[in-house]
């Protein structure tokens, strides 16, 4: 079973590298991804430690940072609303 999983991983990595270099994307997408990652983590950090809402703490984990990465500032508002209303 581990051999099958390893083979799928190698095949996926090979296909991904082929697509990246075939379309001449280079590493520009990696810089853009890193910038979005840092800015989304910074947005969650600012909400946590700004002190505007004293009872609010949104954990910095891959799920929350990914939500903010995909949705931007509305993602931060979504997390704040979920924390205040639901949880």
XYZ file of C-alpha atoms in Angstrom:
87
model
C 0.000 0.000 0.000
C 2.832 2.407 0.843
C 4.415 1.655 -2.516
C 1.208 2.620 -4.334
C 0.943 5.880 -2.377
C 4.581 6.689 -3.089
C 4.079 5.981 -6.798
C 1.033 8.268 -6.922
C 2.988 11.019 -5.144
C 5.916 10.747 -7.585
C 3.561 10.742 -10.567
C 1.694 13.788 -9.237
C 4.909 15.686 -8.565
C 6.204 14.891 -12.039
C 2.956 16.049 -13.644
C 2.942 19.252 -11.581
C 6.526 20.101 -12.495
C 5.788 19.351 -16.153
C 2.805 21.742 -16.117
C 4.740 24.493 -14.333
C 7.704 24.447 -16.672
C 5.750 23.639 -19.838
C 3.567 26.730 -19.478
C 6.605 28.802 -18.484
C 5.088 29.811 -15.171
C 8.455 29.677 -13.504
C 8.528 30.561 -9.841
C 6.453 33.745 -10.024
C 3.431 31.860 -8.695
C 5.454 30.784 -5.652
C 6.277 34.402 -4.798
C 2.642 35.414 -5.190
C 1.489 32.481 -3.057
C 3.996 33.363 -0.341
C 2.899 36.990 -0.341
C -0.758 35.999 0.028
C 0.142 33.576 2.816
C 2.059 36.187 4.804
C -0.583 38.887 4.340
C -3.419 36.578 5.386
C -1.544 35.436 8.497
C -0.822 39.093 9.285
C -4.525 39.938 8.909
C -5.542 37.253 11.410
C -2.723 38.322 13.737
C -3.869 41.962 13.660
C -7.436 40.941 14.541
C -6.194 38.797 17.419
C -3.929 41.357 19.037
C -5.496 44.673 18.085
C -7.698 44.757 21.176
C -10.731 46.074 19.321
C -12.795 43.089 20.425
C -11.400 41.843 23.712
C -13.072 38.417 23.732
C -12.062 37.521 20.192
C -9.236 35.127 19.386
C -8.949 33.413 16.012
C -6.291 30.682 16.038
C -3.551 30.842 13.434
C -3.823 27.470 11.751
C -3.804 26.343 8.110
C -7.605 26.358 7.888
C -8.078 29.956 9.044
C -5.119 31.283 7.065
C -6.328 29.389 3.989
C -9.790 30.895 4.359
C -8.349 34.395 4.519
C -6.023 33.606 1.595
C -8.909 32.580 -0.616
C -11.459 35.205 0.434
C -9.269 38.155 1.410
C -10.722 40.722 3.839
C -14.217 39.210 3.602
C -12.582 36.021 4.882
C -11.421 37.854 7.990
C -14.947 39.210 8.460
C -16.329 35.686 7.997
C -14.035 34.269 10.674
C -14.887 37.096 13.074
C -18.621 36.599 12.501
C -18.329 32.836 12.960
C -16.386 33.283 16.166
C -18.795 35.853 17.604
C -22.078 34.269 16.519
C -21.611 30.535 16.289
C -18.789 29.605 18.603
